[in-house]
Short mmCIF file of C-alpha atoms in Angstrom, two decimals:
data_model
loop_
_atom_site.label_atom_id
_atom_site.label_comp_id
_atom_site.label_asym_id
_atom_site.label_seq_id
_atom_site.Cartn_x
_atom_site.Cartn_y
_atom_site.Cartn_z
CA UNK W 76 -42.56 -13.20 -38.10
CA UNK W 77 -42.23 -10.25 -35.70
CA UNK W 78 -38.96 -8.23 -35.55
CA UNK W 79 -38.13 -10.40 -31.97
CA UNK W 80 -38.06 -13.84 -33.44
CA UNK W 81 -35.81 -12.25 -36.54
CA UNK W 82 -33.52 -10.28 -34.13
CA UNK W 83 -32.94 -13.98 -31.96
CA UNK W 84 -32.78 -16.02 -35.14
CA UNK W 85 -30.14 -13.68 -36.18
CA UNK W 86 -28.47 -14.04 -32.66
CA UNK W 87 -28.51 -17.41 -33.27
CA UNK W 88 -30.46 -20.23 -31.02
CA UNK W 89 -28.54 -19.42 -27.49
CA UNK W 90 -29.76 -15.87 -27.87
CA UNK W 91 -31.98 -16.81 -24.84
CA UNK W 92 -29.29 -19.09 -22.19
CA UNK W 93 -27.11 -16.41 -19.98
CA UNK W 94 -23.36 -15.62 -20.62
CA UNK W 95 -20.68 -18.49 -20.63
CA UNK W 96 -18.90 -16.22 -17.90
CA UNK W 97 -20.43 -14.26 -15.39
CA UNK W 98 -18.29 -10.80 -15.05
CA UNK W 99 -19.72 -9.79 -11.70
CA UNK W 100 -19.75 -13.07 -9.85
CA UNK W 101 -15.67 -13.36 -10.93
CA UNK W 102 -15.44 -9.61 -9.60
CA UNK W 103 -16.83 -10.95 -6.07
CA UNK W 104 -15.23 -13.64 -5.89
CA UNK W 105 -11.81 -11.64 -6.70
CA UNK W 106 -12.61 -9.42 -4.10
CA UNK W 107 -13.06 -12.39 -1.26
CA UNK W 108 -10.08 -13.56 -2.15
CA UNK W 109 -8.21 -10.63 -1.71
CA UNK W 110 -10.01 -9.56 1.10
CA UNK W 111 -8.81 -13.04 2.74
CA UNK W 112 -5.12 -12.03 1.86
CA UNK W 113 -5.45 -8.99 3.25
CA UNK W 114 -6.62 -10.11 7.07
CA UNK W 115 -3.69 -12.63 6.59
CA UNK W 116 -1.38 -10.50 5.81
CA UNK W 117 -2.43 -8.47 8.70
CA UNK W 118 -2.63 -10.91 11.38
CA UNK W 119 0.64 -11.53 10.48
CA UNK W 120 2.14 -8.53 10.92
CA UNK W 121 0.08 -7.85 14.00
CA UNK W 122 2.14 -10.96 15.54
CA UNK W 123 5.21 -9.88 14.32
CA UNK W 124 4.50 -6.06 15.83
CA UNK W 125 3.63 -8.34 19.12
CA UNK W 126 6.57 -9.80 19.41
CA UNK W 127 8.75 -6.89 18.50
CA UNK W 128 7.06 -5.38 21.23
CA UNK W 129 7.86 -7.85 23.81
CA UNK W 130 11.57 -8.09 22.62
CA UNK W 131 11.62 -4.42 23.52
CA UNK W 132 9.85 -4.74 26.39
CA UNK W 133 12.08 -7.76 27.87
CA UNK W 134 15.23 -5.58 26.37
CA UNK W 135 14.29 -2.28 27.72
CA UNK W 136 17.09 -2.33 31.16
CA UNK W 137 19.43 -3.12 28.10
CA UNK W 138 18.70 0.01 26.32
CA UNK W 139 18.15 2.21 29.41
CA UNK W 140 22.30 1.61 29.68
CA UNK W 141 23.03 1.73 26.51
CA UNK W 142 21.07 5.22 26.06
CA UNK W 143 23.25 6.49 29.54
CA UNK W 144 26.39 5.03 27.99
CA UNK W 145 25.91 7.07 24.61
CA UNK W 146 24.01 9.85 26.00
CA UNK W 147 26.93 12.45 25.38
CA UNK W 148 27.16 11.84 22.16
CA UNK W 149 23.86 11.31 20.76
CA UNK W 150 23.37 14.78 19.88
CA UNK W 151 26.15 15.09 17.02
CA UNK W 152 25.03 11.33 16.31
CA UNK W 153 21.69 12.43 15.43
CA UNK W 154 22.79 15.41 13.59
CA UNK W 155 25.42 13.21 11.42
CA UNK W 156 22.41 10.82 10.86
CA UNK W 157 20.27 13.79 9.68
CA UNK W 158 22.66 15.29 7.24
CA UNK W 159 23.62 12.12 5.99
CA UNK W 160 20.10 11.06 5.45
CA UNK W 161 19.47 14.25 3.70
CA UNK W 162 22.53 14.07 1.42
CA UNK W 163 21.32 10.54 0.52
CA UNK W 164 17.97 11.35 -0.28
CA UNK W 165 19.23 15.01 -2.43
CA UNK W 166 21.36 12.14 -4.92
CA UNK W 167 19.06 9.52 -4.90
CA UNK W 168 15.88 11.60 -6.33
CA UNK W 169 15.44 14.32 -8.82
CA UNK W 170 15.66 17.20 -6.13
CA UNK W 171 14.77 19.90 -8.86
CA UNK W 172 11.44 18.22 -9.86
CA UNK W 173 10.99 17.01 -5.66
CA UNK W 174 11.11 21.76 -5.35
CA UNK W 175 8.72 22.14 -8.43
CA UNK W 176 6.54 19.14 -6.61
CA UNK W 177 6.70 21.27 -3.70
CA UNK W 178 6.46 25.05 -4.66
CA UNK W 179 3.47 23.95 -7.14
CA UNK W 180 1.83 22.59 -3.92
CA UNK W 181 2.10 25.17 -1.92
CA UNK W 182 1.35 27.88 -4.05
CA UNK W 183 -0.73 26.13 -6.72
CA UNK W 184 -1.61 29.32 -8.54
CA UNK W 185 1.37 30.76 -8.96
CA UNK W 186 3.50 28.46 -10.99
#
């Protein structure tokens, strides 16, 4: 008896038929299937942006007014917006590990 037939009589008599599950055809097959959810999920949004884009496009006389009627004001509305946004964001994260984030980026050697 060679060291071959002992090594598959120790494996046992199925030392020879493949693997009851194949690894890399359930990897594939994963990937198609998520592949196929992703081009779904984007044709779907590219509709969506479609339409969006011809709501704005049949309501654009309605904002051309609208932007004349709040013209004067649009400049301390944007600046409200931007302050407000900012104070929002300054509670909402960690704004002391957001500057370490930051300084470490920019000066990486440094800190």
């Amino acid at each position: 008896m060679t060291a071959d037939d002992r090594l598959k009589q120790a494996l046992g008599p199925d030392a020879d038929a493949p693997p009851a599950v194949d690894h890399a055809f359930t990897a594939r097959v994963l990937a198609r299937v998520e592949q196929r959810r992703l081009w779904m999920r984007l044709g779907a949004l590219a509709l969506w942006a479609g339409a969006a884009a011809l709501l704005g496009w049949a309501l654009r006389p309605v904002f051309h007014e609208l932007s004349l009627a709040l013209a004067p004001a649009s400049g301390v509305a944007a600046l409200m917006l931007a302050a407000g946004a900012g104070i929002w964001l300054a509670l909402r994260g960690d704004l002391a590990r957001a500057l370490r984030r930051a300084r470490t980026s920019v000066l990486p050697g440094r800190f």
